[in-house]
Amino acid sequence: MLEGWFETDSGMEPFLIEDQGSFVEAIEEMLRYDADFGSTDMEVEWNGEDATKAAYDTVEEIHNRDG
């Protein structure tokens, strides 16, 4: 389960993704939802553990992979 919040132009937006198989798949879903995800302030938990740094790193890896 991926949950947390991220900053948008209209303020803090909470999110919760329960049904993704992997951390990377959940991050990819958030990027499909909002292309700016990972480029603003955010706090992320994966299965109850802090995963904020991992989320930033994964977004960067996805951007590098997909160009």
PDB file of C-alpha atoms in Angstrom, residues 3 5 15 19-20 23 25 31-32 41 48 58-60 63-64 67:
ATOM      1  CA  GLU A   3       0.033   6.373   0.857  1.00  0.00           C
ATOM      2  CA  TRP A   5       0.620  13.401   0.313  1.00  0.00           C
ATOM      3  CA  PHE A  15      -3.251   9.756  -1.900  1.00  0.00           C
ATOM      4  CA  ASP A  19      -3.889  -2.614  -5.091  1.00  0.00           C
ATOM      5  CA  GLN A  20      -0.518  -2.172  -6.809  1.00  0.00           C
ATOM      6  CA  PHE A  23       6.445  -0.084  -5.228  1.00  0.00           C
ATOM      7  CA  GLU A  25       4.085   0.112 -10.179  1.00  0.00           C
ATOM      8  CA  LEU A  31       2.974   9.645 -12.275  1.00  0.00           C
ATOM      9  CA  ARG A  32       0.074   8.777 -14.609  1.00  0.00           C
ATOM     10  CA  ASP A  41       7.384  18.302  -1.561  1.00  0.00           C
ATOM     11  CA  GLY A  48       3.520   1.612   6.803  1.00  0.00           C
ATOM     12  CA  THR A  58      12.201   5.920  -8.192  1.00  0.00           C
ATOM     13  CA  VAL A  59      10.601   8.903  -9.940  1.00  0.00           C
ATOM     14  CA  GLU A  60      14.062  10.009 -11.091  1.00  0.00           C
ATOM     15  CA  HIS A  63      12.184   9.765 -15.860  1.00  0.00           C
ATOM     16  CA  ASN A  64      15.703   8.669 -16.849  1.00  0.00           C
ATOM     17  CA  GLY A  67      13.302  10.015 -21.293  1.00  0.00           C
TER      18      GLY A  67
END
